[in-house]
Amino acid sequence: MDEKIKKTLSYSIKEGSSTAVMSGAGESYIVPYALALNASNAQIGFLSSFVGLFGTASQIFGSKLVYTYKKKKIVVLGVFLQATMWLFILGLGLLSLFNLINGTAASILIFLYTLYAIAGNVSGPAWFAWMGDLVPEKKRGDYFSRRNRIIGIISMSVTFLSALFLDYTKEIGLLMWGFIILFGIASIARYISSYLLTKHYDFGNKSERESYFSFFRFLKKAPYNNFGKFVFYIGLINFATSFAGPFFAVYMLNELHFSYLTFTLVNISAGVFTFLTISFWGRIGDNYGNRQLLRICALLIAITPILWIFSSNPWYLIFIAQMVSGIGWAGFNLGASNFIYDAVTPQRRAICVAYYTMIAGIGVF
């Protein structure tokens, strides 16, 4: 393997680690933050559904950029803008502390977090195509499972420490300051990601315009080709899981009255089981194909919400419901991303991943 590519794959793991810090300190607590800003259940639903629709729709625009600009430039700019959006999000907390906004904070948060998602999603197709160029085909399962495992450990660790910090700030009556500090950390971590991406090797190539095809053409041909059927399958999975998905946090915090620590332990336990099984799923995908991986893991995903019905005991949720969830989603997400690499030519990866996430986003919405 070329030395420049080796260095870039190493940088990618470091960049992913920095992103994991952002996720653990920021994204993991956006719903609790919204609840602290007195968001209603409907607003919590909008927080997820607007991000699902407008965030993923922006990938279509992002996929077109790869025909004009280098992938590296698109990704670095998108990540930089995401880091900046965290400053606006934490600024909302400052305004609420000093009573400068009344009754509209949750609605403004929905708007800001949607912009945050758009900034990240615009660069998504370029990043996906870029990594597809860099990672050798026969090593994708192994590399991405290792990268995801490291990212998962860091994300879980930061999420856990953030929960302890939030519980402490809640005890001393400074909860909003706790969120502000965590989102400041998230912003810094994302700026570091942007810097590390500038160190990545770029082939300097743009996608060929001849490989572009419209969303309408994709929809027309989708029922008759392998990738199209796969995309609508993923869209239906997202449609089904999004009925309950946005409200698990509300259920734990508002109905079961979990502390932030207990809430976080239940949440990250799925990540622990993901970490423990993702290498296994990577080998299954490499040896037997990603289609088999999706078939097995979809069954586990389907039964996960049912398991939440029988008990609200945190230990039950961790070792039964979240165990099944973590194991199932570990293989499913790995299989889905690698399936795209297998099913789509390199020239069309950016546009295909945009349409893939668009359909998934419509399902979420």
mmCIF file of N, CA and C in Angstrom, residues 90-167:
data_model
loop_
_atom_site.group_PDB
_atom_site.id
_atom_site.type_symbol
_atom_site.label_atom_id
_atom_site.label_comp_id
_atom_site.label_asym_id
_atom_site.label_seq_id
_atom_site.Cartn_x
_atom_site.Cartn_y
_atom_site.Cartn_z
ATOM 1 N N LEU A 90 -24.600 26.392 21.645
ATOM 2 C CA LEU A 90 -24.318 26.710 23.052
ATOM 3 C C LEU A 90 -24.695 28.158 23.373
ATOM 4 N N GLY A 91 -24.634 29.028 22.364
ATOM 5 C CA GLY A 91 -25.051 30.414 22.551
ATOM 6 C C GLY A 91 -26.521 30.520 22.926
ATOM 7 N N LEU A 92 -27.312 29.583 22.420
ATOM 8 C CA LEU A 92 -28.735 29.531 22.755
ATOM 9 C C LEU A 92 -28.920 29.311 24.259
ATOM 10 N N GLY A 93 -28.064 28.455 24.831
ATOM 11 C CA GLY A 93 -28.121 28.223 26.271
ATOM 12 C C GLY A 93 -27.783 29.472 27.058
ATOM 13 N N LEU A 94 -26.802 30.223 26.577
ATOM 14 C CA LEU A 94 -26.432 31.480 27.239
ATOM 15 C C LEU A 94 -27.590 32.476 27.213
ATOM 16 N N LEU A 95 -28.251 32.564 26.073
ATOM 17 C CA LEU A 95 -29.388 33.483 25.960
ATOM 18 C C LEU A 95 -30.519 33.092 26.907
ATOM 19 N N SER A 96 -30.752 31.766 27.038
ATOM 20 C CA SER A 96 -31.826 31.319 27.933
ATOM 21 C C SER A 96 -31.463 31.561 29.397
ATOM 22 N N LEU A 97 -30.178 31.471 29.725
ATOM 23 C CA LEU A 97 -29.731 31.720 31.098
ATOM 24 C C LEU A 97 -30.059 33.139 31.540
ATOM 25 N N PHE A 98 -29.904 34.065 30.631
ATOM 26 C CA PHE A 98 -30.122 35.476 30.956
ATOM 27 C C PHE A 98 -31.508 35.963 30.527
ATOM 28 N N ASN A 99 -32.412 34.960 30.285
ATOM 29 C CA ASN A 99 -33.811 35.266 29.954
ATOM 30 C C ASN A 99 -33.959 36.208 28.756
ATOM 31 N N LEU A 100 -33.096 36.038 27.774
ATOM 32 C CA LEU A 100 -33.157 36.877 26.581
ATOM 33 C C LEU A 100 -34.051 36.276 25.504
ATOM 34 N N ILE A 101 -34.450 35.012 25.704
ATOM 35 C CA ILE A 101 -35.436 34.386 24.816
ATOM 36 C C ILE A 101 -36.453 33.672 25.700
ATOM 37 N N ASN A 102 -37.706 33.822 25.406
ATOM 38 C CA ASN A 102 -38.756 33.224 26.219
ATOM 39 C C ASN A 102 -39.689 32.390 25.352
ATOM 40 N N GLY A 103 -39.717 31.081 25.644
ATOM 41 C CA GLY A 103 -40.668 30.200 24.980
ATOM 42 C C GLY A 103 -40.317 29.775 23.575
ATOM 43 N N THR A 104 -39.251 30.314 23.012
ATOM 44 C CA THR A 104 -38.889 29.971 21.622
ATOM 45 C C THR A 104 -37.569 29.211 21.531
ATOM 46 N N ALA A 105 -36.932 28.964 22.677
ATOM 47 C CA ALA A 105 -35.598 28.353 22.664
ATOM 48 C C ALA A 105 -35.587 26.999 21.965
ATOM 49 N N ALA A 106 -36.583 26.146 22.267
ATOM 50 C CA ALA A 106 -36.616 24.805 21.672
ATOM 51 C C ALA A 106 -36.804 24.880 20.157
ATOM 52 N N SER A 107 -37.642 25.796 19.699
ATOM 53 C CA SER A 107 -37.859 25.954 18.254
ATOM 54 C C SER A 107 -36.598 26.437 17.552
ATOM 55 N N ILE A 108 -35.877 27.368 18.197
ATOM 56 C CA ILE A 108 -34.618 27.859 17.628
ATOM 57 C C ILE A 108 -33.592 26.729 17.584
ATOM 58 N N LEU A 109 -33.587 25.878 18.625
ATOM 59 C CA LEU A 109 -32.666 24.739 18.652
ATOM 60 C C LEU A 109 -32.924 23.798 17.482
ATOM 61 N N ILE A 110 -34.186 23.535 17.188
ATOM 62 C CA ILE A 110 -34.528 22.678 16.044
ATOM 63 C C ILE A 110 -33.937 23.256 14.764
ATOM 64 N N PHE A 111 -34.084 24.564 14.593
ATOM 65 C CA PHE A 111 -33.552 25.246 13.409
ATOM 66 C C PHE A 111 -32.026 25.143 13.354
ATOM 67 N N LEU A 112 -31.346 25.429 14.473
ATOM 68 C CA LEU A 112 -29.879 25.404 14.506
ATOM 69 C C LEU A 112 -29.329 23.992 14.301
ATOM 70 N N TYR A 113 -29.978 23.004 14.925
ATOM 71 C CA TYR A 113 -29.481 21.631 14.806
ATOM 72 C C TYR A 113 -29.725 21.086 13.400
ATOM 73 N N THR A 114 -30.769 21.573 12.757
ATOM 74 C CA THR A 114 -31.002 21.197 11.359
ATOM 75 C C THR A 114 -29.905 21.769 10.467
ATOM 76 N N LEU A 115 -29.513 23.025 10.715
ATOM 77 C CA LEU A 115 -28.389 23.619 9.971
ATOM 78 C C LEU A 115 -27.098 22.853 10.225
ATOM 79 N N TYR A 116 -26.901 22.440 11.474
ATOM 80 C CA TYR A 116 -25.730 21.621 11.836
ATOM 81 C C TYR A 116 -25.716 20.329 11.012
ATOM 82 N N ALA A 117 -26.869 19.679 10.927
ATOM 83 C CA ALA A 117 -26.965 18.427 10.167
ATOM 84 C C ALA A 117 -26.730 18.664 8.683
ATOM 85 N N ILE A 118 -27.243 19.773 8.167
ATOM 86 C CA ILE A 118 -27.041 20.103 6.752
ATOM 87 C C ILE A 118 -25.554 20.290 6.459
ATOM 88 N N ALA A 119 -24.849 21.006 7.337
ATOM 89 C CA ALA A 119 -23.411 21.242 7.143
ATOM 90 C C ALA A 119 -22.643 19.928 7.071
ATOM 91 N N GLY A 120 -23.004 18.984 7.947
ATOM 92 C CA GLY A 120 -22.328 17.687 7.940
ATOM 93 C C GLY A 120 -22.711 16.838 6.751
ATOM 94 N N ASN A 121 -23.981 16.860 6.395
ATOM 95 C CA ASN A 121 -24.463 15.998 5.319
ATOM 96 C C ASN A 121 -24.017 16.445 3.942
ATOM 97 N N VAL A 122 -23.827 17.742 3.750
ATOM 98 C CA VAL A 122 -23.348 18.231 2.451
ATOM 99 C C VAL A 122 -22.006 17.589 2.097
ATOM 100 N N SER A 123 -21.181 17.379 3.115
ATOM 101 C CA SER A 123 -19.851 16.797 2.865
ATOM 102 C C SER A 123 -19.865 15.271 2.892
ATOM 103 N N GLY A 124 -21.008 14.665 3.268
ATOM 104 C CA GLY A 124 -21.085 13.214 3.407
ATOM 105 C C GLY A 124 -20.746 12.425 2.146
ATOM 106 N N PRO A 125 -21.373 12.718 1.007
ATOM 107 C CA PRO A 125 -21.061 11.953 -0.207
ATOM 108 C C PRO A 125 -19.595 12.056 -0.608
ATOM 109 N N ALA A 126 -19.011 13.246 -0.454
ATOM 110 C CA ALA A 126 -17.604 13.426 -0.817
ATOM 111 C C ALA A 126 -16.712 12.581 0.093
ATOM 112 N N TRP A 127 -17.006 12.572 1.399
ATOM 113 C CA TRP A 127 -16.198 11.773 2.339
ATOM 114 C C TRP A 127 -16.325 10.291 2.013
ATOM 115 N N PHE A 128 -17.542 9.838 1.745
ATOM 116 C CA PHE A 128 -17.776 8.423 1.461
ATOM 117 C C PHE A 128 -17.014 7.984 0.216
ATOM 118 N N ALA A 129 -17.105 8.796 -0.837
ATOM 119 C CA ALA A 129 -16.404 8.464 -2.080
ATOM 120 C C ALA A 129 -14.889 8.530 -1.884
ATOM 121 N N TRP A 130 -14.436 9.511 -1.129
ATOM 122 C CA TRP A 130 -13.005 9.697 -0.845
ATOM 123 C C TRP A 130 -12.435 8.478 -0.129
ATOM 124 N N MET A 131 -13.139 8.017 0.932
ATOM 125 C CA MET A 131 -12.665 6.851 1.678
ATOM 126 C C MET A 131 -12.723 5.593 0.826
ATOM 127 N N GLY A 132 -13.715 5.517 -0.059
ATOM 128 C CA GLY A 132 -13.798 4.384 -0.967
ATOM 129 C C GLY A 132 -12.604 4.309 -1.900
ATOM 130 N N ASP A 133 -12.072 5.480 -2.285
ATOM 131 C CA ASP A 133 -10.869 5.527 -3.124
ATOM 132 C C ASP A 133 -9.634 5.064 -2.358
ATOM 133 N N LEU A 134 -9.622 5.342 -1.049
ATOM 134 C CA LEU A 134 -8.419 5.133 -0.241
ATOM 135 C C LEU A 134 -8.297 3.722 0.343
ATOM 136 N N VAL A 135 -9.426 3.129 0.758
ATOM 137 C CA VAL A 135 -9.381 1.832 1.453
ATOM 138 C C VAL A 135 -9.469 0.698 0.434
ATOM 139 N N PRO A 136 -8.480 -0.202 0.393
ATOM 140 C CA PRO A 136 -8.519 -1.331 -0.538
ATOM 141 C C PRO A 136 -9.766 -2.181 -0.325
ATOM 142 N N GLU A 137 -10.327 -2.663 -1.410
ATOM 143 C CA GLU A 137 -11.608 -3.377 -1.364
ATOM 144 C C GLU A 137 -11.606 -4.550 -0.388
ATOM 145 N N LYS A 138 -10.548 -5.361 -0.399
ATOM 146 C CA LYS A 138 -10.517 -6.568 0.423
ATOM 147 C C LYS A 138 -10.259 -6.282 1.902
ATOM 148 N N LYS A 139 -9.923 -5.030 2.219
ATOM 149 C CA LYS A 139 -9.634 -4.689 3.611
ATOM 150 C C LYS A 139 -10.689 -3.775 4.230
ATOM 151 N N ARG A 140 -11.769 -3.492 3.505
ATOM 152 C CA ARG A 140 -12.774 -2.549 4.009
ATOM 153 C C ARG A 140 -13.435 -3.041 5.283
ATOM 154 N N GLY A 141 -13.856 -4.318 5.294
ATOM 155 C CA GLY A 141 -14.515 -4.849 6.483
ATOM 156 C C GLY A 141 -13.629 -4.741 7.701
ATOM 157 N N ASP A 142 -12.369 -5.130 7.544
ATOM 158 C CA ASP A 142 -11.418 -5.101 8.658
ATOM 159 C C ASP A 142 -11.105 -3.671 9.080
ATOM 160 N N TYR A 143 -10.822 -2.795 8.094
ATOM 161 C CA TYR A 143 -10.431 -1.417 8.432
ATOM 162 C C TYR A 143 -11.567 -0.657 9.088
ATOM 163 N N PHE A 144 -12.757 -0.704 8.487
ATOM 164 C CA PHE A 144 -13.870 0.079 9.030
ATOM 165 C C PHE A 144 -14.367 -0.482 10.365
ATOM 166 N N SER A 145 -14.276 -1.802 10.547
ATOM 167 C CA SER A 145 -14.659 -2.349 11.852
ATOM 168 C C SER A 145 -13.673 -1.893 12.925
ATOM 169 N N ARG A 146 -12.364 -1.849 12.590
ATOM 170 C CA ARG A 146 -11.355 -1.369 13.549
ATOM 171 C C ARG A 146 -11.545 0.121 13.830
ATOM 172 N N ARG A 147 -11.771 0.892 12.775
ATOM 173 C CA ARG A 147 -11.993 2.339 12.942
ATOM 174 C C ARG A 147 -13.241 2.589 13.794
ATOM 175 N N ASN A 148 -14.317 1.875 13.488
ATOM 176 C CA ASN A 148 -15.568 2.052 14.232
ATOM 177 C C ASN A 148 -15.419 1.619 15.687
ATOM 178 N N ARG A 149 -14.601 0.589 15.912
ATOM 179 C CA ARG A 149 -14.388 0.096 17.281
ATOM 180 C C ARG A 149 -13.685 1.147 18.129
ATOM 181 N N ILE A 150 -12.652 1.758 17.574
ATOM 182 C CA ILE A 150 -11.911 2.798 18.295
ATOM 183 C C ILE A 150 -12.798 4.013 18.552
ATOM 184 N N ILE A 151 -13.523 4.420 17.513
ATOM 185 C CA ILE A 151 -14.436 5.551 17.647
ATOM 186 C C ILE A 151 -15.489 5.261 18.717
ATOM 187 N N GLY A 152 -15.987 4.024 18.727
ATOM 188 C CA GLY A 152 -17.016 3.642 19.687
ATOM 189 C C GLY A 152 -16.534 3.724 21.127
ATOM 190 N N ILE A 153 -15.304 3.251 21.370
ATOM 191 C CA ILE A 153 -14.740 3.293 22.731
ATOM 192 C C ILE A 153 -14.624 4.733 23.207
ATOM 193 N N ILE A 154 -14.110 5.592 22.352
ATOM 194 C CA ILE A 154 -13.926 7.005 22.729
ATOM 195 C C ILE A 154 -15.273 7.683 22.939
ATOM 196 N N SER A 155 -16.198 7.435 22.044
ATOM 197 C CA SER A 155 -17.523 8.052 22.155
ATOM 198 C C SER A 155 -18.211 7.635 23.445
ATOM 199 N N MET A 156 -18.148 6.350 23.781
ATOM 200 C CA MET A 156 -18.777 5.861 25.010
ATOM 201 C C MET A 156 -18.116 6.455 26.247
ATOM 202 N N SER A 157 -16.797 6.541 26.227
ATOM 203 C CA SER A 157 -16.062 7.087 27.379
ATOM 204 C C SER A 157 -16.417 8.555 27.610
ATOM 205 N N VAL A 158 -16.446 9.324 26.519
ATOM 206 C CA VAL A 158 -16.771 10.753 26.636
ATOM 207 C C VAL A 158 -18.227 10.936 27.057
ATOM 208 N N THR A 159 -19.116 10.123 26.505
ATOM 209 C CA THR A 159 -20.533 10.199 26.869
ATOM 210 C C THR A 159 -20.727 9.915 28.354
ATOM 211 N N PHE A 160 -20.009 8.911 28.872
ATOM 212 C CA PHE A 160 -20.096 8.541 30.289
ATOM 213 C C PHE A 160 -19.594 9.678 31.183
ATOM 214 N N LEU A 161 -18.432 10.216 30.863
ATOM 215 C CA LEU A 161 -17.873 11.316 31.650
ATOM 216 C C LEU A 161 -18.766 12.551 31.579
ATOM 217 N N SER A 162 -19.365 12.781 30.420
ATOM 218 C CA SER A 162 -20.274 13.917 30.265
ATOM 219 C C SER A 162 -21.506 13.766 31.146
ATOM 220 N N ALA A 163 -21.981 12.531 31.280
ATOM 221 C CA ALA A 163 -23.138 12.276 32.141
ATOM 222 C C ALA A 163 -22.817 12.600 33.598
ATOM 223 N N LEU A 164 -21.638 12.170 34.056
ATOM 224 C CA LEU A 164 -21.221 12.483 35.425
ATOM 225 C C LEU A 164 -21.159 13.994 35.623
ATOM 226 N N PHE A 165 -20.615 14.676 34.624
ATOM 227 C CA PHE A 165 -20.483 16.131 34.693
ATOM 228 C C PHE A 165 -21.853 16.809 34.736
ATOM 229 N N LEU A 166 -22.789 16.337 33.895
ATOM 230 C CA LEU A 166 -24.131 16.929 33.875
ATOM 231 C C LEU A 166 -24.877 16.689 35.187
ATOM 232 N N ASP A 167 -24.744 15.472 35.736
ATOM 233 C CA ASP A 167 -25.390 15.200 37.021
ATOM 234 C C ASP A 167 -24.851 16.121 38.111
#
